[in-house]
N, CA, C and O atoms as a MOPAC input file, in Angstrom:
PM7 MOZYME 1SCF
protein

 N      0.85300 1    -1.18200 1     0.00000 1
 C      0.00000 1     0.00000 1     0.00000 1
 C      0.89200 1     1.23600 1     0.00000 1
 O      1.83100 1     1.31000 1     0.79300 1
 N      0.62500 1     2.19800 1    -0.86000 1
 C      1.44700 1     3.40600 1    -0.95800 1
 C      0.88900 1     4.56500 1    -0.13500 1
 O      1.44000 1     5.66600 1    -0.16400 1
 N     -0.16700 1     4.33500 1     0.57500 1
 C     -0.81000 1     5.34900 1     1.39900 1
 C      0.08500 1     5.71100 1     2.58700 1
 O      0.69800 1     4.83300 1     3.19500 1
 N      0.16000 1     6.99500 1     2.91500 1
 C      0.92900 1     7.47000 1     4.07500 1
 C      0.13500 1     7.15800 1     5.34600 1
 O     -1.05800 1     7.45300 1     5.42100 1
 N      0.79000 1     6.56700 1     6.33700 1
 C      0.14900 1     6.21200 1     7.60400 1
 C      0.75000 1     7.07400 1     8.70600 1
 O      1.96500 1     7.08300 1     8.90300 1
 N     -0.10600 1     7.80100 1     9.42700 1
 C      0.35600 1     8.68200 1    10.50600 1
 C     -0.36400 1     8.32800 1    11.81000 1
 O     -1.51800 1     7.90100 1    11.80200 1
 N      0.34000 1     8.51600 1    12.92500 1
 C     -0.31200 1     8.38100 1    14.22500 1
 C     -1.35500 1     9.47300 1    14.35300 1
 O     -1.15600 1    10.60000 1    13.89800 1
 N     -2.46800 1     9.12800 1    14.97700 1
 C     -3.52700 1    10.08800 1    15.24900 1
 C     -3.87500 1     9.91100 1    16.71900 1
 O     -4.76600 1     9.13900 1    17.07500 1
 N     -3.15100 1    10.64600 1    17.57300 1
 C     -3.24200 1    10.40300 1    19.00400 1
 C     -2.58200 1     9.07300 1    19.30800 1
 O     -1.69100 1     8.64400 1    18.57500 1
 N     -3.00600 1     8.40700 1    20.38500 1
 C     -2.39600 1     7.12100 1    20.72000 1
 C     -3.33500 1     5.94300 1    20.49700 1
 O     -2.98200 1     4.80400 1    20.80200 1
 N     -4.53500 1     6.20800 1    19.96600 1
 C     -5.50100 1     5.13600 1    19.71700 1
 C     -6.08600 1     5.18600 1    18.32000 1
 O     -7.20500 1     4.72700 1    18.09100 1
 N     -5.32400 1     5.74700 1    17.38100 1
 C     -5.82800 1     5.79600 1    16.00700 1
 C     -4.67300 1     6.00300 1    15.03500 1
 O     -3.58700 1     6.45400 1    15.39900 1
 N     -4.95200 1     5.65700 1    13.79300 1
 C     -4.01700 1     5.90200 1    12.69200 1
 C     -4.79200 1     6.61900 1    11.60000 1
 O     -5.96200 1     6.32300 1    11.35500 1
 N     -4.12600 1     7.56700 1    10.94500 1
 C     -4.73800 1     8.30600 1     9.85200 1
 C     -3.99300 1     7.94700 1     8.57900 1
 O     -2.78300 1     8.15000 1     8.48300 1
 N     -4.71100 1     7.41400 1     7.60700 1
 C     -4.12700 1     7.03600 1     6.32900 1
 C     -4.43700 1     8.12800 1     5.32100 1
 O     -5.60300 1     8.45500 1     5.10000 1
 N     -3.40700 1     8.69600 1     4.70900 1
 C     -3.57400 1     9.75000 1     3.71400 1
 C     -3.48800 1     9.12000 1     2.32900 1
 O     -2.48500 1     8.50100 1     1.97600 1
 N     -4.54400 1     9.28500 1     1.56000 1
 C     -4.65700 1     8.65200 1     0.24800 1
 C     -4.56700 1     9.69800 1    -0.86600 1
 O     -4.71700 1    10.89600 1    -0.62400 1
 N     -4.32200 1     9.22500 1    -2.08100 1
 C     -4.15800 1    10.11800 1    -3.21700 1
 C     -5.44900 1    10.53200 1    -3.89800 1
 O     -5.46200 1    11.50000 1    -4.65800 1
 N     -6.54400 1     9.80900 1    -3.63700 1
 C     -7.81100 1    10.12300 1    -4.30400 1
 C     -8.96300 1     9.51200 1    -3.52200 1
 O     -8.75300 1     8.68000 1    -2.63900 1
 N    -10.16500 1     9.92600 1    -3.84700 1
 C    -11.34800 1     9.34200 1    -3.22000 1
 C    -11.48100 1     7.87200 1    -3.59100 1
 O    -11.87600 1     7.05700 1    -2.75700 1
 N    -11.15200 1     7.52100 1    -4.84000 1
 C    -11.19300 1     6.11200 1    -5.24400 1
 C    -10.25300 1     5.26800 1    -4.38700 1
 O    -10.59600 1     4.15200 1    -3.99900 1
 N     -9.06600 1     5.80300 1    -4.09100 1
 C     -8.12100 1     5.08600 1    -3.23500 1
 C     -8.67100 1     4.95900 1    -1.82600 1
 O     -8.51800 1     3.91000 1    -1.20100 1
 N     -9.30800 1     6.00400 1    -1.31300 1
 C     -9.93100 1     5.95300 1     0.01500 1
 C    -10.94700 1     4.81200 1     0.06000 1
 O    -10.95800 1     4.02000 1     1.00200 1
 N    -11.79000 1     4.73500 1    -0.95200 1
 C    -12.82600 1     3.69700 1    -0.96900 1
 C    -12.21800 1     2.30300 1    -1.02500 1
 O    -12.70900 1     1.38800 1    -0.36500 1
 N    -11.15700 1     2.13200 1    -1.80600 1
 C    -10.49700 1     0.83600 1    -1.91000 1
 C     -9.80000 1     0.46500 1    -0.60400 1
 O     -9.88600 1    -0.67900 1    -0.15900 1
 N     -9.10800 1     1.42800 1     0.01500 1
 C     -8.42400 1     1.18400 1     1.28800 1
 C     -9.45100 1     0.85200 1     2.36400 1
 O     -9.25900 1    -0.09000 1     3.13300 1
 N    -10.52800 1     1.60500 1     2.42400 1
 C    -11.59000 1     1.35800 1     3.39000 1
 C    -12.12500 1    -0.06700 1     3.23600 1
 O    -12.26800 1    -0.78300 1     4.22600 1
 N    -12.41900 1    -0.47900 1     2.00900 1
 C    -12.94400 1    -1.82100 1     1.76000 1
 C    -11.93500 1    -2.89400 1     2.16200 1
 O    -12.30600 1    -3.90600 1     2.75700 1
 N    -10.66600 1    -2.67600 1     1.83900 1
 C     -9.63000 1    -3.66000 1     2.15800 1
 C     -9.44300 1    -3.80500 1     3.66700 1
 O     -9.27300 1    -4.91900 1     4.16300 1
 N     -9.47300 1    -2.69300 1     4.40200 1
 C     -9.30500 1    -2.74600 1     5.85800 1
 C    -10.47800 1    -3.48500 1     6.48400 1
 O    -10.28900 1    -4.34600 1     7.34400 1
 N    -11.67900 1    -3.15100 1     6.05500 1
 C    -12.85900 1    -3.81400 1     6.60900 1
 C    -12.84100 1    -5.30800 1     6.30200 1
 O    -13.17600 1    -6.13100 1     7.15300 1
 N    -12.45000 1    -5.64200 1     5.09200 1
 C    -12.38200 1    -7.04500 1     4.66700 1
 C    -11.31200 1    -7.81800 1     5.44500 1
 O    -11.48200 1    -9.00500 1     5.72300 1
 N    -10.22200 1    -7.15300 1     5.79200 1
 C     -9.11200 1    -7.80600 1     6.49200 1
 C     -9.46400 1    -8.18000 1     7.92800 1
 O     -8.87300 1    -9.10200 1     8.49100 1
 N    -10.42500 1    -7.47000 1     8.52600 1
 C    -10.81300 1    -7.77100 1     9.90300 1
 C     -9.65200 1    -7.71500 1    10.88000 1
 O     -9.44700 1    -8.65000 1    11.65300 1
 N     -8.89800 1    -6.63800 1    10.85400 1
 C     -7.69800 1    -6.49600 1    11.68700 1
 C     -8.05800 1    -6.48200 1    13.17400 1
 O     -9.00800 1    -5.80700 1    13.57200 1
 N     -7.30900 1    -7.21900 1    13.99700 1
 C     -7.59000 1    -7.23800 1    15.43500 1
 C     -7.36500 1    -5.86700 1    16.06400 1
 O     -6.42900 1    -5.14800 1    15.71400 1
 N     -8.24800 1    -5.52300 1    17.00100 1
 C     -8.10500 1    -4.27800 1    17.73300 1
 C     -8.66500 1    -3.05200 1    17.03900 1
 O     -8.66800 1    -1.97000 1    17.62600 1
 N     -9.14100 1    -3.18500 1    15.80600 1
 C     -9.70800 1    -2.04900 1    15.08400 1
 C    -11.16000 1    -1.86700 1    15.52500 1
 O    -11.98000 1    -2.77200 1    15.37300 1
 N    -11.46700 1    -0.69700 1    16.06900 1
 C    -12.82900 1    -0.39500 1    16.50700 1
 C    -13.69100 1     0.15500 1    15.38400 1
 O    -14.86300 1    -0.19700 1    15.25200 1
 N    -13.08400 1     1.03700 1    14.56400 1
 C    -13.86400 1     1.67400 1    13.50400 1
 C    -12.94100 1     2.09900 1    12.37500 1
 O    -11.75000 1     2.33600 1    12.57500 1
 N    -13.51200 1     2.18900 1    11.19600 1
 C    -12.80900 1     2.66600 1    10.01500 1
 C    -13.68200 1     3.77500 1     9.43400 1
 O    -14.83600 1     3.54600 1     9.07000 1
 N    -13.11100 1     4.99000 1     9.35300 1
 C    -13.89300 1     6.15900 1     8.96000 1
 C    -13.28000 1     6.78900 1     7.71200 1
 O    -12.27300 1     7.49100 1     7.80600 1
 N    -13.88000 1     6.54500 1     6.54000 1
 C    -13.36000 1     7.14700 1     5.31400 1
 C    -13.81900 1     8.58900 1     5.16300 1
 O    -14.92500 1     8.94700 1     5.56800 1
 N    -12.95900 1     9.41100 1     4.57600 1
 C    -13.30300 1    10.79100 1     4.24200 1
 C    -12.89700 1    11.02100 1     2.79100 1
 O    -12.71500 1    10.05200 1     2.05400 1
 N    -12.75300 1    12.23900 1     2.37000 1
 C    -12.43900 1    12.53100 1     0.97700 1
 C    -11.06200 1    12.01700 1     0.56700 1
 O    -10.92800 1    11.39800 1    -0.48900 1
 N    -10.03800 1    12.26100 1     1.38200 1
 C     -8.66100 1    11.85100 1     1.06500 1
 C     -7.97500 1    11.10500 1     2.20200 1
 O     -6.77300 1    10.84800 1     2.13500 1
 N     -8.72200 1    10.75400 1     3.24300 1
 C     -8.13100 1    10.07300 1     4.39000 1
 C     -9.03200 1     8.93500 1     4.85800 1
 O    -10.22500 1     8.89000 1     4.55900 1
 N     -8.41800 1     8.01900 1     5.60000 1
 C     -9.15400 1     6.96400 1     6.28900 1
 C     -8.64200 1     6.94900 1     7.73200 1
 O     -7.44500 1     6.78300 1     7.96600 1
 N     -9.53800 1     7.12000 1     8.68100 1
 C     -9.18100 1     7.07900 1    10.09500 1
 C     -9.47600 1     5.67900 1    10.61600 1
 O    -10.57800 1     5.16100 1    10.43800 1
 N     -8.48600 1     5.07300 1    11.25800 1
 C     -8.63600 1     3.74700 1    11.84900 1
 C     -8.51000 1     3.91700 1    13.35700 1
 O     -7.43000 1     4.22400 1    13.86000 1
 N     -9.61300 1     3.71800 1    14.08200 1
 C     -9.56700 1     3.85700 1    15.53500 1
 C     -9.30900 1     2.49300 1    16.17100 1
 O     -9.77700 1     1.46100 1    15.69100 1
 N     -8.54800 1     2.52200 1    17.26700 1
 C     -8.07000 1     1.30000 1    17.90800 1
 C     -8.55900 1     1.19000 1    19.34200 1
 O     -8.83400 1     2.19700 1    19.99500 1
 N     -8.66500 1    -0.03900 1    19.82500 1
 C     -9.13500 1    -0.27600 1    21.18700 1
 C     -8.10000 1     0.11200 1    22.23400 1
 O     -8.45400 1     0.60800 1    23.30400 1
 N     -6.81800 1    -0.11100 1    21.93100 1
 C     -5.76000 1     0.12500 1    22.91500 1
 C     -4.55000 1     0.79400 1    22.26300 1
 O     -4.26200 1     0.53200 1    21.09500 1
 N     -3.83500 1     1.65400 1    22.99900 1
 C     -2.62100 1     2.26800 1    22.45500 1
 C     -1.58700 1     1.24200 1    21.99600 1
 O     -0.86500 1     1.48800 1    21.02900 1
 N     -1.50400 1     0.10300 1    22.66900 1
 C     -0.51400 1    -0.91700 1    22.31500 1
 C     -0.75000 1    -1.50700 1    20.92200 1
 O      0.14200 1    -2.14800 1    20.36600 1
 N     -1.93300 1    -1.29900 1    20.35600 1
 C     -2.24800 1    -1.85300 1    19.04100 1
 C     -1.81600 1    -0.94500 1    17.89400 1
 O     -1.90600 1    -1.33000 1    16.72900 1
 N     -1.35100 1     0.25200 1    18.21700 1
 C     -0.99800 1     1.20600 1    17.16800 1
 C      0.15600 1     0.69300 1    16.29600 1
 O      0.04700 1     0.70800 1    15.07000 1
 N      1.24200 1     0.24800 1    16.89800 1
 C      2.39000 1    -0.24300 1    16.13300 1
 C      2.06700 1    -1.47300 1    15.29400 1
 O      2.31600 1    -1.47200 1    14.08900 1
 N      1.51100 1    -2.53500 1    15.91100 1
 C      1.17100 1    -3.72000 1    15.12500 1
 C      0.15900 1    -3.44500 1    14.00200 1
 O      0.25600 1    -4.02100 1    12.91900 1
 N     -0.80600 1    -2.56500 1    14.26900 1
 C     -1.79500 1    -2.25000 1    13.23700 1
 C     -1.14200 1    -1.48100 1    12.09900 1
 O     -1.46100 1    -1.71600 1    10.93300 1
 N     -0.22400 1    -0.55700 1    12.42300 1
 C      0.50200 1     0.17700 1    11.38400 1
 C      1.23700 1    -0.80700 1    10.47500 1
 O      1.21900 1    -0.66200 1     9.25200 1
 N      1.87600 1    -1.79600 1    11.07100 1
 C      2.60000 1    -2.79700 1    10.28800 1
 C      1.64800 1    -3.61400 1     9.41200 1
 O      1.95000 1    -3.87900 1     8.24800 1
 N      0.51200 1    -4.00900 1     9.96100 1
 C     -0.46500 1    -4.77000 1     9.17100 1
 C     -1.00100 1    -3.93100 1     8.01300 1
 O     -1.17100 1    -4.43000 1     6.90100 1
 N     -1.26300 1    -2.67300 1     8.28000 1
 C     -1.77500 1    -1.78700 1     7.22500 1
 C     -0.73100 1    -1.59800 1     6.12500 1
 O     -1.07100 1    -1.57100 1     4.94200 1
 N      0.52400 1    -1.47000 1     6.50900 1
 C      1.59100 1    -1.27700 1     5.52800 1
 C      1.72700 1    -2.48100 1     4.60400 1
 O      2.13200 1    -2.33900 1     3.45000 1
 N      1.39000 1    -3.66700 1     5.10900 1
 C      1.48300 1    -4.89100 1     4.29500 1
 C      0.21100 1    -5.16800 1     3.50000 1
 O      0.19900 1    -6.04700 1     2.63800 1
 N     -0.84400 1    -4.43700 1     3.77700 1
 C     -2.12900 1    -4.66500 1     3.12300 1
 C     -2.01700 1    -4.41900 1     1.62700 1
 O     -1.52100 1    -3.37400 1     1.20500 1
 N     -2.46000 1    -5.34800 1     0.84200 1
 C     -2.42000 1    -5.23000 1    -0.61800 1
 C     -3.81000 1    -4.87700 1    -1.13000 1
 O     -4.81100 1    -5.48800 1    -0.75700 1
 N     -3.83600 1    -3.88000 1    -1.98900 1
 C     -5.10200 1    -3.46400 1    -2.58600 1
 C     -4.99600 1    -3.72100 1    -4.07900 1
 O     -4.26900 1    -3.03300 1    -4.79600 1
 N     -5.72300 1    -4.70700 1    -4.52400 1
 C     -5.70200 1    -5.07700 1    -5.94200 1
 C     -6.54200 1    -4.10600 1    -6.74300 1
 O     -7.45800 1    -3.47900 1    -6.21100 1
 N     -6.23000 1    -3.98100 1    -8.02400 1
 C     -6.99500 1    -3.07300 1    -8.88300 1
 C     -8.45400 1    -3.50100 1    -8.94800 1
 O     -9.33100 1    -2.65500 1    -9.12700 1
 N     -8.73800 1    -4.80200 1    -8.80800 1
 C    -10.12900 1    -5.26100 1    -8.80100 1
 C    -10.87300 1    -4.70100 1    -7.59100 1
 O    -12.04900 1    -4.35100 1    -7.69100 1
 N    -10.17900 1    -4.61500 1    -6.43000 1
 C    -10.80200 1    -4.04000 1    -5.24000 1
 C    -11.13600 1    -2.57300 1    -5.46500 1
 O    -12.17200 1    -2.08300 1    -5.01500 1
 N    -10.25200 1    -1.88100 1    -6.16300 1
 C    -10.50100 1    -0.46300 1    -6.42700 1
 C    -11.80200 1    -0.28000 1    -7.19700 1
 O    -12.62100 1     0.57000 1    -6.84500 1
 N    -11.99100 1    -1.06100 1    -8.22800 1
 C    -13.23000 1    -0.96600 1    -8.99800 1
 C    -14.43500 1    -1.37900 1    -8.18100 1
 O    -15.48300 1    -0.73600 1    -8.24200 1
 N    -14.28600 1    -2.48400 1    -7.39300 1
 C    -15.38500 1    -2.94100 1    -6.56400 1
 C    -15.75500 1    -1.88400 1    -5.54000 1
 O    -16.93800 1    -1.64700 1    -5.29200 1
 N    -14.75600 1    -1.24400 1    -4.94200 1
 C    -15.01800 1    -0.24200 1    -3.90800 1
 C    -15.76300 1     0.94200 1    -4.49500 1
 O    -16.64200 1     1.51200 1    -3.84900 1
 N    -15.41800 1     1.30700 1    -5.70500 1
 C    -16.03800 1     2.45600 1    -6.32700 1
 C    -17.50200 1     2.18000 1    -6.65200 1
 O    -18.34100 1     3.07500 1    -6.55000 1
 N    -17.81200 1     0.94100 1    -7.04300 1
 C    -19.15000 1     0.62000 1    -7.50400 1
 C    -20.01400 1    -0.03700 1    -6.43800 1
 O    -21.15100 1    -0.41400 1    -6.72200 1
 N    -19.50700 1    -0.18200 1    -5.22300 1
 C    -20.21500 1    -0.93000 1    -4.19800 1
 C    -21.31500 1    -0.12300 1    -3.52100 1
 O    -22.11000 1    -0.69400 1    -2.77500 1
 N    -21.38800 1     1.17000 1    -3.75000 1
 C    -22.34100 1     2.01000 1    -3.04800 1
 C    -23.76300 1     1.85800 1    -3.54400 1
 O    -24.02900 1     1.20100 1    -4.55100 1
 N    -24.65400 1     2.47300 1    -2.82400 1
 C    -26.06000 1     2.48100 1    -3.16300 1
 C    -26.44900 1     3.92100 1    -3.46000 1
 O    -26.10600 1     4.83000 1    -2.70500 1
 N    -27.16200 1     4.12600 1    -4.55300 1
 C    -27.63000 1     5.47600 1    -4.86700 1
 C    -28.77500 1     5.85500 1    -3.94200 1
 O    -29.73000 1     5.09800 1    -3.76600 1
 N    -28.66400 1     7.03700 1    -3.35700 1
 C    -29.71800 1     7.57900 1    -2.51100 1
 C    -30.07200 1     8.94100 1    -3.07900 1
 O    -29.19800 1     9.78200 1    -3.28500 1
 N    -31.33600 1     9.15300 1    -3.32700 1
 C    -31.79100 1    10.43800 1    -3.86600 1
 C    -32.32200 1    11.27700 1    -2.70900 1
 O    -33.19900 1    10.85000 1    -1.95900 1
 N    -31.76900 1    12.48200 1    -2.58400 1
 C    -32.20600 1    13.40900 1    -1.54200 1
 C    -32.83300 1    14.61700 1    -2.22900 1
 O    -32.16900 1    15.33700 1    -2.97400 1
 N    -34.10800 1    14.82300 1    -1.96900 1
 C    -34.78600 1    15.98900 1    -2.53700 1
 C    -34.26800 1    17.24700 1    -1.85800 1
 O    -34.16100 1    17.30700 1    -0.63300 1
 N    -33.94800 1    18.24500 1    -2.66300 1
 C    -33.36500 1    19.48000 1    -2.14500 1
 C    -34.12000 1    20.66700 1    -2.73000 1
 O    -34.49200 1    20.66600 1    -3.90300 1
 N    -34.33800 1    21.67100 1    -1.90100 1
 C    -34.93100 1    22.92600 1    -2.35300 1
 C    -33.82600 1    23.97300 1    -2.29400 1
 O    -33.23900 1    24.20500 1    -1.23700 1
 N    -33.54500 1    24.59700 1    -3.42200 1
 C    -32.48400 1    25.60100 1    -3.49500 1
 C    -33.10000 1    26.98100 1    -3.28100 1
 O    -33.51300 1    27.64700 1    -4.23100 1
 N    -33.15300 1    27.39900 1    -2.00800 1
 C    -33.75100 1    28.69200 1    -1.70100 1
 C    -33.06900 1    29.37300 1    -0.51700 1
 O    -33.62900 1    30.29400 1     0.07900 1
 N    -31.86000 1    28.92100 1    -0.17600 1
 C    -31.15900 1    29.47300 1     0.97800 1
 C    -30.77100 1    30.92400 1     0.79100 1
 O    -30.65000 1    31.41700 1    -0.33000 1
 N    -30.57900 1    31.59300 1     1.90700 1
 C    -30.22900 1    33.01100 1     1.88800 1
 C    -28.88400 1    33.25700 1     1.21100 1
 O    -28.63600 1    34.35200 1     0.70700 1
 N    -28.01500 1    32.25100 1     1.19500 1
 C    -26.68600 1    32.43100 1     0.61900 1
 C    -26.60700 1    32.06700 1    -0.86200 1
 O    -25.54000 1    32.19100 1    -1.46300 1
 N    -27.70000 1    31.62400 1    -1.45900 1
 C    -27.67600 1    31.19100 1    -2.85500 1
 C    -27.28200 1    32.33400 1    -3.79400 1
 O    -26.46300 1    32.13800 1    -4.69100 1
 N    -27.84900 1    33.50600 1    -3.59900 1
 C    -27.50100 1    34.66000 1    -4.43500 1
 C    -26.04000 1    35.05700 1    -4.22000 1
 O    -25.35400 1    35.45200 1    -5.16300 1
 N    -25.57100 1    34.94900 1    -2.98500 1
 C    -24.17300 1    35.27600 1    -2.69600 1
 C    -23.22500 1    34.29500 1    -3.39100 1
 O    -22.19300 1    34.70800 1    -3.92000 1
 N    -23.56200 1    33.00700 1    -3.39600 1
 C    -22.74600 1    32.00700 1    -4.09100 1
 C    -22.71600 1    32.32300 1    -5.58500 1
 O    -21.66000 1    32.24400 1    -6.21400 1
 N    -23.85400 1    32.67400 1    -6.14900 1
 C    -23.92400 1    33.03200 1    -7.57000 1
 C    -23.04800 1    34.24400 1    -7.85600 1
 O    -22.31400 1    34.26200 1    -8.84500 1
 N    -23.12000 1    35.24700 1    -7.00600 1
 C    -22.28500 1    36.44500 1    -7.17600 1
 C    -20.80900 1    36.08100 1    -7.07100 1
 O    -19.99500 1    36.52400 1    -7.88100 1
 N    -20.47300 1    35.28600 1    -6.08700 1
 C    -19.07800 1    34.89700 1    -5.84100 1
 C    -18.50200 1    34.10600 1    -7.01800 1
 O    -17.32600 1    34.25700 1    -7.34800 1
 N    -19.31400 1    33.27500 1    -7.64300 1
 C    -18.83700 1    32.45100 1    -8.75800 1
 C    -19.04600 1    33.13200 1   -10.11600 1
 O    -18.63100 1    32.60600 1   -11.14900 1
 N    -19.68400 1    34.28900 1   -10.10700 1
 C    -19.90000 1    35.02200 1   -11.35900 1
 C    -20.91300 1    34.36600 1   -12.27400 1
 O    -20.82200 1    34.49100 1   -13.49500 1
 N    -21.87400 1    33.67000 1   -11.69500 1
 C    -22.90600 1    33.01000 1   -12.48800 1
 C    -24.28300 1    33.39100 1   -11.98400 1
 O    -24.43000 1    34.06100 1   -10.96200 1
 N    -25.28100 1    32.95300 1   -12.71900 1
 C    -26.67000 1    33.16000 1   -12.30400 1
 C    -27.04100 1    32.11200 1   -11.24900 1
 O    -26.40500 1    31.06200 1   -11.15400 1
 N    -28.06500 1    32.40800 1   -10.46900 1
 C    -28.54700 1    31.47200 1    -9.44900 1
 C    -28.89000 1    30.13000 1   -10.08900 1
 O    -28.54200 1    29.08000 1    -9.54800 1
 N    -29.56600 1    30.15300 1   -11.23200 1
 C    -29.92800 1    28.90400 1   -11.91500 1
 C    -28.69000 1    28.10500 1   -12.30500 1
 O    -28.72400 1    26.87400 1   -12.27800 1
 N    -27.60400 1    28.77300 1   -12.66500 1
 C    -26.37000 1    28.08500 1   -13.02800 1
 C    -25.72800 1    27.41200 1   -11.81000 1
 O    -25.13900 1    26.33800 1   -11.93500 1
 N    -25.83800 1    28.03100 1   -10.64700 1
 C    -25.32800 1    27.42000 1    -9.42200 1
 C    -26.10500 1    26.13500 1    -9.13600 1
 O    -25.51100 1    25.09800 1    -8.83900 1
 N    -27.40600 1    26.20500 1    -9.22500 1
 C    -28.24600 1    25.02800 1    -8.98500 1
 C    -27.93800 1    23.95100 1   -10.01400 1
 O    -27.81300 1    22.77900 1    -9.66100 1
 N    -27.81400 1    24.33200 1   -11.28700 1
 C    -27.49400 1    23.36000 1   -12.34100 1
 C    -26.13800 1    22.69600 1   -12.08600 1
 O    -25.99500 1    21.48600 1   -12.26100 1
 N    -25.15200 1    23.48200 1   -11.67600 1
 C    -23.81700 1    22.92700 1   -11.41900 1
 C    -23.85200 1    21.93500 1   -10.25800 1
 O    -23.16300 1    20.91500 1   -10.28200 1
 N    -24.65000 1    22.24000 1    -9.25500 1
 C    -24.72000 1    21.37400 1    -8.07700 1
 C    -25.48600 1    20.08700 1    -8.35200 1
 O    -25.18900 1    19.05700 1    -7.74600 1
 N    -26.44600 1    20.12200 1    -9.23500 1
 C    -27.28200 1    18.94700 1    -9.50300 1
 C    -26.86300 1    18.18100 1   -10.76300 1
 O    -27.47200 1    17.15900 1   -11.07900 1
 N    -25.85500 1    18.64000 1   -11.48000 1
 C    -25.48400 1    18.03300 1   -12.76300 1
 C    -24.79000 1    16.67900 1   -12.61200 1
 O    -24.87900 1    15.84700 1   -13.51500 1
 N    -24.11900 1    16.44300 1   -11.51700 1
 C    -23.36400 1    15.19700 1   -11.33700 1
 C    -23.74900 1    14.54800 1   -10.02400 1
 O    -24.14500 1    15.23400 1    -9.08200 1
 N    -23.63700 1    13.22300 1    -9.95300 1
 C    -23.90500 1    12.56200 1    -8.66700 1
 C    -22.79900 1    12.88800 1    -7.65900 1
 O    -21.64400 1    13.08600 1    -8.03500 1
 N    -23.15900 1    12.93900 1    -6.40700 1
 C    -22.18800 1    13.21400 1    -5.34100 1
 C    -21.90000 1    11.91200 1    -4.60500 1
 O    -22.81800 1    11.15000 1    -4.30300 1
 N    -20.62100 1    11.65600 1    -4.31600 1
 C    -20.22300 1    10.45900 1    -3.58700 1
 C    -19.88300 1    10.86700 1    -2.17700 1
 O    -19.01500 1    11.71200 1    -1.96000 1
 N    -20.57400 1    10.26300 1    -1.20200 1
 C    -20.31200 1    10.55500 1     0.21200 1
 C    -20.15000 1     9.27600 1     0.99100 1
 O    -19.92400 1     9.31500 1     2.20100 1

């Protein structure tokens, strides 16, 4: 794994990834590995936080994570494993006109830009 692994306090490790796709693949691989002492795995946009039960597990878990192999097939599986959820949104906030002004576009263009592509969370 080429992801940077950093201590995050004494009961967690923070993995810094190069892309959201890598985050999803790393997250899937860690969960699949079932590493001892891991309490939770929390993916974000470019990081994965691995929380641990005990401080003594930080070193051994870092070593296990460093040896973890993420195959290109896992990357594709991780990307496509999600479920689409549609959230109805009303674009009428007080800051909508300000966002349009800030971006130099019309309010309708801001709404179109926000709804034009699916969002991955």
